[in-house]
Short mmCIF file of N, CA and C and ligand atoms in Angstrom, two decimals:
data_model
loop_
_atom_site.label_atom_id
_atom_site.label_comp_id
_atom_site.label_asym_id
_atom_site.label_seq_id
_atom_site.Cartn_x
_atom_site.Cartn_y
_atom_site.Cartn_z
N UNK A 1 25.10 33.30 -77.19
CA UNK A 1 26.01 33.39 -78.35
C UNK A 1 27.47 33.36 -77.89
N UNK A 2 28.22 32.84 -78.34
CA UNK A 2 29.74 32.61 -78.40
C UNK A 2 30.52 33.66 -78.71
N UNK A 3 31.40 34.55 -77.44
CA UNK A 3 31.50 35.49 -77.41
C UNK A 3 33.35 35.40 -76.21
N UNK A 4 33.92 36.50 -76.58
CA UNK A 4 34.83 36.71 -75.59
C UNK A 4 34.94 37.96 -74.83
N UNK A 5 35.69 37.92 -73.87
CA UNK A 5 35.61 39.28 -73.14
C UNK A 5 36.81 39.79 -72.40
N UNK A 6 37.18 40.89 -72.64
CA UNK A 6 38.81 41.25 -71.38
C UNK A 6 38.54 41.30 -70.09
N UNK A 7 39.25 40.49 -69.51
CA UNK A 7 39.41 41.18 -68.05
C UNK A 7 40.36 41.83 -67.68
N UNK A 8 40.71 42.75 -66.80
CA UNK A 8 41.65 43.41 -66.41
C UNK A 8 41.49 42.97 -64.60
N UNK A 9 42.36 42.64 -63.93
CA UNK A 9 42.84 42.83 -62.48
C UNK A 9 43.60 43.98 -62.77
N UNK A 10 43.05 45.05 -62.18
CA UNK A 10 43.60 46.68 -61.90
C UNK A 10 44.71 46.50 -60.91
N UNK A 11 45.67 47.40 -61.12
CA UNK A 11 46.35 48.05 -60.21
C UNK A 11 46.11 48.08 -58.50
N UNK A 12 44.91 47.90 -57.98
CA UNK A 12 44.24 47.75 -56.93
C UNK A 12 44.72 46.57 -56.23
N UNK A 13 43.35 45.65 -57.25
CA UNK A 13 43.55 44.07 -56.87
C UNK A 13 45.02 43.79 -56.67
N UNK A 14 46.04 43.98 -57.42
CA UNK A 14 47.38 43.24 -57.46
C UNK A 14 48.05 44.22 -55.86
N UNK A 15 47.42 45.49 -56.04
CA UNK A 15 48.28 46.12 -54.43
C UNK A 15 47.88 45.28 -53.22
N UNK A 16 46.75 45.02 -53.29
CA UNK A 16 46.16 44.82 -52.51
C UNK A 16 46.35 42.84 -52.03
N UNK A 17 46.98 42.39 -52.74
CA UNK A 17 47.36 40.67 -53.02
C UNK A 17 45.54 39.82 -53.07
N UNK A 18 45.12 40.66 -54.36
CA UNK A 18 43.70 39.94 -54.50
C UNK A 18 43.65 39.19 -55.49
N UNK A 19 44.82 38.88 -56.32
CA UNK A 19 44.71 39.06 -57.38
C UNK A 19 44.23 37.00 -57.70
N UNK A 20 44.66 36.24 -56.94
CA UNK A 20 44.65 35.27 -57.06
C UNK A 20 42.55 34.97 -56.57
N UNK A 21 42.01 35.78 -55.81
CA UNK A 21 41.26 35.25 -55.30
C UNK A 21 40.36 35.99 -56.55
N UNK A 22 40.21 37.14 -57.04
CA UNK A 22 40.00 37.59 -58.10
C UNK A 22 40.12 36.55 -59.27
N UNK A 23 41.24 36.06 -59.56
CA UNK A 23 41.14 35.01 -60.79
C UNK A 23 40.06 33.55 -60.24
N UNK A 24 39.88 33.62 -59.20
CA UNK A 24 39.22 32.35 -58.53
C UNK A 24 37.44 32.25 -59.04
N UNK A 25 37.21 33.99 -59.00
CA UNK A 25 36.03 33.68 -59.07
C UNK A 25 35.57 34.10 -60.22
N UNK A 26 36.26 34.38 -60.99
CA UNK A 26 36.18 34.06 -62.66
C UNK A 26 36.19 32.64 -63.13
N UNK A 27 37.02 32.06 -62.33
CA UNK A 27 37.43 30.45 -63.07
C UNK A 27 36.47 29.87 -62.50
N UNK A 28 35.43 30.01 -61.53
CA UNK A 28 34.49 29.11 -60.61
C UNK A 28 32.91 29.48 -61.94
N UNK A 29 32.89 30.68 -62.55
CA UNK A 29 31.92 31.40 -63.45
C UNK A 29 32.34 30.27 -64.53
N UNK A 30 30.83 30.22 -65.23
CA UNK A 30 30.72 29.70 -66.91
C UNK A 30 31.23 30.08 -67.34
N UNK A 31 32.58 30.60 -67.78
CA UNK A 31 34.00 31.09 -68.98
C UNK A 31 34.83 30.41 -69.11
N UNK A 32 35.47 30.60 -70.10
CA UNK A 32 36.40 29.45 -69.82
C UNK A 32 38.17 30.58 -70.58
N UNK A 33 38.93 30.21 -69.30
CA UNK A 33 40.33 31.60 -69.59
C UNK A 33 40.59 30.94 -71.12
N UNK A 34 41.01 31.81 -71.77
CA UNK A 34 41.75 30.79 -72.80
C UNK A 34 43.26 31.93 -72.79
N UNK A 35 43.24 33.33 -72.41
CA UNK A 35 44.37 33.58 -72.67
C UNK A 35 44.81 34.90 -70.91
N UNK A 36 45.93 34.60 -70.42
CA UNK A 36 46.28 35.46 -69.54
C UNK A 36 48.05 35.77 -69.02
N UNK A 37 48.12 37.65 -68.93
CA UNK A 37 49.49 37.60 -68.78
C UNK A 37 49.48 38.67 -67.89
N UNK A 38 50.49 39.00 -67.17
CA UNK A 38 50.81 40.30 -66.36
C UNK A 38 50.95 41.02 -67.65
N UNK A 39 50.62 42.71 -67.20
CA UNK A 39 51.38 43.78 -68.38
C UNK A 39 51.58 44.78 -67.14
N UNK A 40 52.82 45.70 -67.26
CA UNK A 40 53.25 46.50 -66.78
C UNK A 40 52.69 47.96 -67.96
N UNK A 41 51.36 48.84 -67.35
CA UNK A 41 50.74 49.23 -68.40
C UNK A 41 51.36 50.95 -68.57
N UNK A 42 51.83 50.96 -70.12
CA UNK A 42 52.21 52.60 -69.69
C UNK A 42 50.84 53.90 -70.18
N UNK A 43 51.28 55.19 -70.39
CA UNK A 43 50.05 55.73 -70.12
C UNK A 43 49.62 55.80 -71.53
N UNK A 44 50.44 55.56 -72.67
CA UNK A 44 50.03 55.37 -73.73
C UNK A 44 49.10 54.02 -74.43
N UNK A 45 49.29 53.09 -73.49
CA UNK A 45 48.35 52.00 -73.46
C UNK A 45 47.04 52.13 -72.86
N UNK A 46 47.19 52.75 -71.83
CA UNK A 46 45.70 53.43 -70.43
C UNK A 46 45.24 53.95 -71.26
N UNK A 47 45.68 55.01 -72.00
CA UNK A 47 44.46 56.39 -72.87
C UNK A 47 44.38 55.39 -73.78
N UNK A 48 44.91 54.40 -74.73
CA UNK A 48 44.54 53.67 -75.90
C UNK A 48 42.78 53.29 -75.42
N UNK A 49 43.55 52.11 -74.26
CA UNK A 49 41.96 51.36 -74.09
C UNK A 49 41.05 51.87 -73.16
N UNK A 50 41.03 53.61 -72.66
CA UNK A 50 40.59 54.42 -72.43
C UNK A 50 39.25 55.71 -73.08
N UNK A 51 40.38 55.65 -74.25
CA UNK A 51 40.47 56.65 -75.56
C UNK A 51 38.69 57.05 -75.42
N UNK A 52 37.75 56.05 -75.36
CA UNK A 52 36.33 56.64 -76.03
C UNK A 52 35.63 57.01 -74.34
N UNK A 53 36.35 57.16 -73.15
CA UNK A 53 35.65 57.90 -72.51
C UNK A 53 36.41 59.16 -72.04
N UNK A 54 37.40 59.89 -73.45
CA UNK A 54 38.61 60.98 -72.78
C UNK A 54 37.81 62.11 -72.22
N UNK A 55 36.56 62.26 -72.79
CA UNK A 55 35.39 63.82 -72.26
C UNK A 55 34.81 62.88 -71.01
N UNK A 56 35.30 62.52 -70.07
CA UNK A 56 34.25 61.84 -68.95
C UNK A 56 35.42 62.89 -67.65
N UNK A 57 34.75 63.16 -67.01
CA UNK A 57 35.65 63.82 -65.82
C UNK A 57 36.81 63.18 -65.00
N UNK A 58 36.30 61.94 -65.13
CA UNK A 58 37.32 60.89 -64.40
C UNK A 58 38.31 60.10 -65.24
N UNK A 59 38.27 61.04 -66.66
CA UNK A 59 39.54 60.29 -67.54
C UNK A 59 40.72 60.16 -67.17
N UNK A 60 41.42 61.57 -66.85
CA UNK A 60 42.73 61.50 -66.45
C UNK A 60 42.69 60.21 -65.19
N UNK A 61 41.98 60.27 -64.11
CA UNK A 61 41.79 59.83 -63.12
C UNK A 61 41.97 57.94 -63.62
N UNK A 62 41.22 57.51 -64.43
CA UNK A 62 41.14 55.92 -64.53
C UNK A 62 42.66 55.76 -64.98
N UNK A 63 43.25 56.69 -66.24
CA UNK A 63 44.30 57.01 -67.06
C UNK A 63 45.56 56.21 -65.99
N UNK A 64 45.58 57.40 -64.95
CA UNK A 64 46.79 57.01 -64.31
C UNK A 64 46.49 55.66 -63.12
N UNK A 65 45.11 55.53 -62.87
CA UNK A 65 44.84 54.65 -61.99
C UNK A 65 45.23 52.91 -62.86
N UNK A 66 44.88 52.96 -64.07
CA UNK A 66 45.22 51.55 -64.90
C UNK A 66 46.83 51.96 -65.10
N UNK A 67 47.56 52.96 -65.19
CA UNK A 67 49.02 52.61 -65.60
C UNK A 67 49.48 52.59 -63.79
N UNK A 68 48.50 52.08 -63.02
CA UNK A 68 50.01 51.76 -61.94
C UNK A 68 50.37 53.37 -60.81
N UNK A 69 50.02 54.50 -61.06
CA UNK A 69 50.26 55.51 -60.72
C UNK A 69 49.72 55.47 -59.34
N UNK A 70 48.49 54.84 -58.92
CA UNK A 70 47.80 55.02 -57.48
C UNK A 70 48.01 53.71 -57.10
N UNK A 71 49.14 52.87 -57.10
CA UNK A 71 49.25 52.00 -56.58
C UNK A 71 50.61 51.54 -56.97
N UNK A 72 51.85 52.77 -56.64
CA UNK A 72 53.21 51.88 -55.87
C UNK A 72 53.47 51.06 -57.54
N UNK A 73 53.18 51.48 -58.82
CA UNK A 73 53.55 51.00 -60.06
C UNK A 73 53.11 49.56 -60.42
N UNK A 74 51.85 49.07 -59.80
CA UNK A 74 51.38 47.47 -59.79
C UNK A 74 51.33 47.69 -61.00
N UNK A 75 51.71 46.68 -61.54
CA UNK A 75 51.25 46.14 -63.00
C UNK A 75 49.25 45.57 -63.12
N UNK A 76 49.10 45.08 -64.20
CA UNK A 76 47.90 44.16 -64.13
C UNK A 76 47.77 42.67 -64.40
N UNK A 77 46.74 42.37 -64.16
CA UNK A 77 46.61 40.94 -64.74
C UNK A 77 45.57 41.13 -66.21
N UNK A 78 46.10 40.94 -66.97
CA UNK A 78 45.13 41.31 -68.33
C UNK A 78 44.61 39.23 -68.67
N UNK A 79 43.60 39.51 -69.14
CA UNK A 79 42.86 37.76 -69.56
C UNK A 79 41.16 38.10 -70.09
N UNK A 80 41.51 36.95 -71.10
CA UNK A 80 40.54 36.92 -71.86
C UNK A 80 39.59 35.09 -71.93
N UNK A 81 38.38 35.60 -71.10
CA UNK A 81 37.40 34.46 -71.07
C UNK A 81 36.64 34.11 -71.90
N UNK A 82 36.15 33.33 -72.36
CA UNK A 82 34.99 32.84 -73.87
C UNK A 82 34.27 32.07 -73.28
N UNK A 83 33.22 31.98 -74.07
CA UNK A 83 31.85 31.24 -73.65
C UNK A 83 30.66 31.82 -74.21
N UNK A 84 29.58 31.18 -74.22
CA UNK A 84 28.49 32.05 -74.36
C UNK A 84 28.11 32.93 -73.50
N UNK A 85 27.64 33.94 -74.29
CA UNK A 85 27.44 35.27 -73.59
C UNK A 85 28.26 35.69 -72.16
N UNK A 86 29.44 35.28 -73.11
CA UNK A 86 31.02 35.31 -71.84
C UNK A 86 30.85 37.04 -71.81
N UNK A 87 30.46 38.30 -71.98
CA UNK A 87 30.34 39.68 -71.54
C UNK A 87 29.91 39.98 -70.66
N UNK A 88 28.09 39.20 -70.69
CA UNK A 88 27.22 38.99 -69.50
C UNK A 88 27.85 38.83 -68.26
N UNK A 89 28.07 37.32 -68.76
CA UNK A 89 28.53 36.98 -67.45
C UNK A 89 30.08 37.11 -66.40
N UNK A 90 31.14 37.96 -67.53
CA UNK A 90 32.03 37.95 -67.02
C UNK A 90 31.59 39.79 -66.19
N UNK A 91 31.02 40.34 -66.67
CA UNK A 91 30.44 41.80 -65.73
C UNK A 91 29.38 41.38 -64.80
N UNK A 92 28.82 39.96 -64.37
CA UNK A 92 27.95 39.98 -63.29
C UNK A 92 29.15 39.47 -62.61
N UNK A 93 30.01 38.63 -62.61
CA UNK A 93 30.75 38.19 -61.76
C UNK A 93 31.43 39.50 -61.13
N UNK A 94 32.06 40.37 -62.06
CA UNK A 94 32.81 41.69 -61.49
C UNK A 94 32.03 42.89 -60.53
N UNK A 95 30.32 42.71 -60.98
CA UNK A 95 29.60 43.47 -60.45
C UNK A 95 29.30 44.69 -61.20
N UNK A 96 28.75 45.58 -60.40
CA UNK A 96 28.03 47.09 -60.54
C UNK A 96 29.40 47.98 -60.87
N UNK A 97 29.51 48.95 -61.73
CA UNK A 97 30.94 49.83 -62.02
C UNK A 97 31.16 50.80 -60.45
N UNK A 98 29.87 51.00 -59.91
CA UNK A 98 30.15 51.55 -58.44
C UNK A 98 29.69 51.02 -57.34
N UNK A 99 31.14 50.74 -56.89
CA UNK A 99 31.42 49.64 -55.55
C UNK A 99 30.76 49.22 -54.57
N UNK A 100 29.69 50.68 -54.59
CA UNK A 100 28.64 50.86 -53.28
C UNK A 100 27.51 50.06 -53.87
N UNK A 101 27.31 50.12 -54.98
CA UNK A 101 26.07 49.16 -55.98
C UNK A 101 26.16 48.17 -56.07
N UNK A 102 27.47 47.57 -55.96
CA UNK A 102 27.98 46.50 -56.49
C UNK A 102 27.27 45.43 -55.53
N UNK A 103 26.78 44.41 -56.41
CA UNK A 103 26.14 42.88 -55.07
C UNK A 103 27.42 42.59 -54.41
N UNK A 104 27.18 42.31 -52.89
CA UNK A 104 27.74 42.03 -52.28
C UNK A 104 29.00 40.64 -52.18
N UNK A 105 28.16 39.82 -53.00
CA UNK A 105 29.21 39.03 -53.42
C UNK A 105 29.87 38.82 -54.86
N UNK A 106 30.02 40.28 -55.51
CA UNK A 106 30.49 40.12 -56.73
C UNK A 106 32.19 40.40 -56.13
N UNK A 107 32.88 40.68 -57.41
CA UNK A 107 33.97 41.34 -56.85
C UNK A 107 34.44 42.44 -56.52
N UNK A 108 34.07 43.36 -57.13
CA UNK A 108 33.91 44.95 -57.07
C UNK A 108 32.79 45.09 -55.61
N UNK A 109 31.96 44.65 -55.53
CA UNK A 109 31.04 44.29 -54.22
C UNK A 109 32.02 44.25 -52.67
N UNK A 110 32.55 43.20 -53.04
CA UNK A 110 33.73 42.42 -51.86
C UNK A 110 34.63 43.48 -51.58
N UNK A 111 35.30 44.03 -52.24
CA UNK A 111 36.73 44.10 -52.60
C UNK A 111 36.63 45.81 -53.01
N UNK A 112 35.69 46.30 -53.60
CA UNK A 112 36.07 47.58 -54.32
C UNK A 112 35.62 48.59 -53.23
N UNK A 113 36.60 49.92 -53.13
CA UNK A 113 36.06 51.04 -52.58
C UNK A 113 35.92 52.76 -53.22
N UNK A 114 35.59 53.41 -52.58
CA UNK A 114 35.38 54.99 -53.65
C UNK A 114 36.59 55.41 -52.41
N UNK A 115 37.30 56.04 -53.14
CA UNK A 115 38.62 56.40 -51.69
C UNK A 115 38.01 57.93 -51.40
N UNK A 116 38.69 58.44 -50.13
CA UNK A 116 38.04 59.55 -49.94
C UNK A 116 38.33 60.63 -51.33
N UNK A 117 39.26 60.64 -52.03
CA UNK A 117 39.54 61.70 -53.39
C UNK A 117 38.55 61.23 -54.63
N UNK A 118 37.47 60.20 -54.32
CA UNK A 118 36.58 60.05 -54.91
C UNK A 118 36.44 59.01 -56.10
N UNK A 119 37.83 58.30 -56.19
CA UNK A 119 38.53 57.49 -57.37
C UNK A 119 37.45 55.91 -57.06
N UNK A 120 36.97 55.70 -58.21
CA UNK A 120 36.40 54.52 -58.05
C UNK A 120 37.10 53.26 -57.99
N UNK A 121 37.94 52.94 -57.11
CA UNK A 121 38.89 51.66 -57.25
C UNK A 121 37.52 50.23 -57.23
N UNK A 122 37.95 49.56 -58.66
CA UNK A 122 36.48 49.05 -58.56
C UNK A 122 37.53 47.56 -58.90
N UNK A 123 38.47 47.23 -58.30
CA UNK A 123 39.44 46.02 -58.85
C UNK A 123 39.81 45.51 -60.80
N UNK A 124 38.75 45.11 -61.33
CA UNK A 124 38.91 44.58 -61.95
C UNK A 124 37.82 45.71 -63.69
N UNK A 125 38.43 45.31 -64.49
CA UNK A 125 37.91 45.73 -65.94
C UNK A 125 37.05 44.59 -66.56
N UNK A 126 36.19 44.88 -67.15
CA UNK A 126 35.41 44.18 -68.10
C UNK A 126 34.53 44.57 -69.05
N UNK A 127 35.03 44.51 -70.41
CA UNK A 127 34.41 44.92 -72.00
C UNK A 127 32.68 45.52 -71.26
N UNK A 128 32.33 46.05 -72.18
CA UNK A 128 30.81 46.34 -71.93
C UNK A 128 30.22 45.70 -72.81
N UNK A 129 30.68 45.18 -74.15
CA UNK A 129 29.95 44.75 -75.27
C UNK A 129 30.75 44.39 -76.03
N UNK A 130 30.53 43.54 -76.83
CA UNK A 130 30.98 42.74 -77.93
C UNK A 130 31.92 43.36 -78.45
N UNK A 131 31.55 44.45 -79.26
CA UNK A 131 32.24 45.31 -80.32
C UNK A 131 33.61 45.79 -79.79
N UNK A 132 32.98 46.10 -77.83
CA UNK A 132 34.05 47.04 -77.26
C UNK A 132 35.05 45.54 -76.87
N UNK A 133 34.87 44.23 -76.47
CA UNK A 133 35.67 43.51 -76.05
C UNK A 133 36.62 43.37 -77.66
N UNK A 134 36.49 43.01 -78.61
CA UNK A 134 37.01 42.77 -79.68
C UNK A 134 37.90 43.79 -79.79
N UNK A 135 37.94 45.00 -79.94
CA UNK A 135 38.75 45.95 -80.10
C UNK A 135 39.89 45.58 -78.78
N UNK A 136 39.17 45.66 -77.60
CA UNK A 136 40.47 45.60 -76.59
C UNK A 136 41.08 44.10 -76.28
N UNK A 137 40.02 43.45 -76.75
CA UNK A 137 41.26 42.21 -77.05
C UNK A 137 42.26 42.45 -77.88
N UNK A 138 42.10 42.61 -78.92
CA UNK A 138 43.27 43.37 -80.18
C UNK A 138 44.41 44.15 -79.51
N UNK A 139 43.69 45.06 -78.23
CA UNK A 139 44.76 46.10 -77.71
C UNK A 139 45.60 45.32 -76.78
N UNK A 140 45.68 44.24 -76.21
CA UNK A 140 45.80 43.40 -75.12
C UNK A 140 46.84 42.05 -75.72
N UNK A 141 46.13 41.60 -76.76
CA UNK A 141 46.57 40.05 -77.15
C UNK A 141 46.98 39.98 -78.41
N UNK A 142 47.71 39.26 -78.66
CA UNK A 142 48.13 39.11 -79.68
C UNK A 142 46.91 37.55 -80.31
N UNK A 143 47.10 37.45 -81.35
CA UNK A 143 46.04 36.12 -81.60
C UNK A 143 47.15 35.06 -81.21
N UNK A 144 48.09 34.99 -81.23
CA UNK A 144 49.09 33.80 -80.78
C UNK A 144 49.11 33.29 -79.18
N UNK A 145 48.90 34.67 -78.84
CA UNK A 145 48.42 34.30 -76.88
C UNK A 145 47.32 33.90 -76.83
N UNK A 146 46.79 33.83 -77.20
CA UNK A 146 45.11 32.96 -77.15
C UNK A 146 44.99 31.51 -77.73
N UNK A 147 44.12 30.92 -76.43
CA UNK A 147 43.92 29.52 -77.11
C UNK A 147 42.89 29.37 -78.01
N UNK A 148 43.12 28.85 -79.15
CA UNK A 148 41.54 28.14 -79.66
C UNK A 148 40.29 28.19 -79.02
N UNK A 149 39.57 28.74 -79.27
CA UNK A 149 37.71 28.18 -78.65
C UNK A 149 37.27 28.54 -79.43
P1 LIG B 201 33.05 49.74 -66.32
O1 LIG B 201 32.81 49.27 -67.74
O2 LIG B 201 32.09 49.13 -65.34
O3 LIG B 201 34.50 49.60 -65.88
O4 LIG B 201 32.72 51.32 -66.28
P2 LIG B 201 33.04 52.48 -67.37
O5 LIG B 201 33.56 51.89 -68.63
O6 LIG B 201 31.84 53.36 -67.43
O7 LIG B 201 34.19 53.34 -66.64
C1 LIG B 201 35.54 52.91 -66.63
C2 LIG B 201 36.10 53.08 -65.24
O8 LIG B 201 36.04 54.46 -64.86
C3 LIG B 201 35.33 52.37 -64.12
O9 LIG B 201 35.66 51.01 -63.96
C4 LIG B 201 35.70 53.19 -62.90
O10 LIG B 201 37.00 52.82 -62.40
C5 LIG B 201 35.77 54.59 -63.48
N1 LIG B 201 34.49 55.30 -63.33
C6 LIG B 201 33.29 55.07 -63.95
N2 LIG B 201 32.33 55.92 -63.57
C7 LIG B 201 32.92 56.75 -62.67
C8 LIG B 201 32.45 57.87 -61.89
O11 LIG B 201 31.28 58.27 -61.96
N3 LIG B 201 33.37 58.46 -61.06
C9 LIG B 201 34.66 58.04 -60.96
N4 LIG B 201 35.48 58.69 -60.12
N5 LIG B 201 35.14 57.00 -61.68
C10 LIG B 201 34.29 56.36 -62.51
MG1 LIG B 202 33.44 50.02 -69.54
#
């Protein structure tokens, strides 16, 4: 089914200068970008597209990790892929949510680590589901930044 999905390049990826090889292996995946921009994210944006996991222990923790705080103020790469069952496949490309799970050649796999303070730096974001990509596209894009599909 014909579907879109957010990606986020975290704070990580961009410290770390992944960010290009990160967009590589999204664009090599069945999706197709139709919309992408840097955002410099503040913490009122983090808890927005945060907001439904604030009772999880590691809220504060993702909170300041997406606004830039554990990484020297990196901004992100925010983008939105379409395709069929563009959710699926844009979270197999990113991998397992923990780094150590993650297939080895996903990106979170490659690239992601648990630091010793326990923070899951996992590079990149991706919707879990339909309902949840739609909402954070809304939080992310305007419908004018997006192409047609
Ligand atoms: P995602 O959809 O795969 O990103 O995972 P979730 O939506 O469940 O969690 C959001 C983010 O919180 C993840 O990408 C991780 O950065 C972080 N996170 C998730 N689970 C844990 C955990 O058990 N411990 C820690 N420290 N961070 C976590
Ligand atoms: Mg999620």
């Amino acid at each position: 089914m014909r579907e879109s999905a957010l990606v986020l390049i975290k704070p990580d990826g961009m410290r770390k200068g992944l960010a290009g090889e990160v967009l590589s292996q999204f664009l090599v995946g069945d999706v197709h970008l139709v919309g992408l921009k840097l955002v410099a994210v503040s913490h009122k944006k983090a808890q927005a597209h945060y907001g439904h996991l604030r009772d999880k222990f590691f809220y504060k923790e993702i909170v300041s990790y997406l606004a830039g705080d554990l990484h020297d103020g990196q901004p992100v790469v925010a983008m939105v892929f379409a395709g069929d069952h563009a959710v699926k496949k844009c979270r197999a490309i990113a991998g397992a949510t923990n780094p150590e799970e993650a297939h080895p050649k996903s990106v979170r796999g490659k690239f992601g680590r648990i630091t010793t303070k326990g923070v899951y730096e996992n590079l990149v974001h991706v919707s879990s589901d339909r309902m949840e990509a739609e909402r954070e596209i809304r939080l992310w894009f305007k419908k004018t930044e997006l192409l047609k599909h």
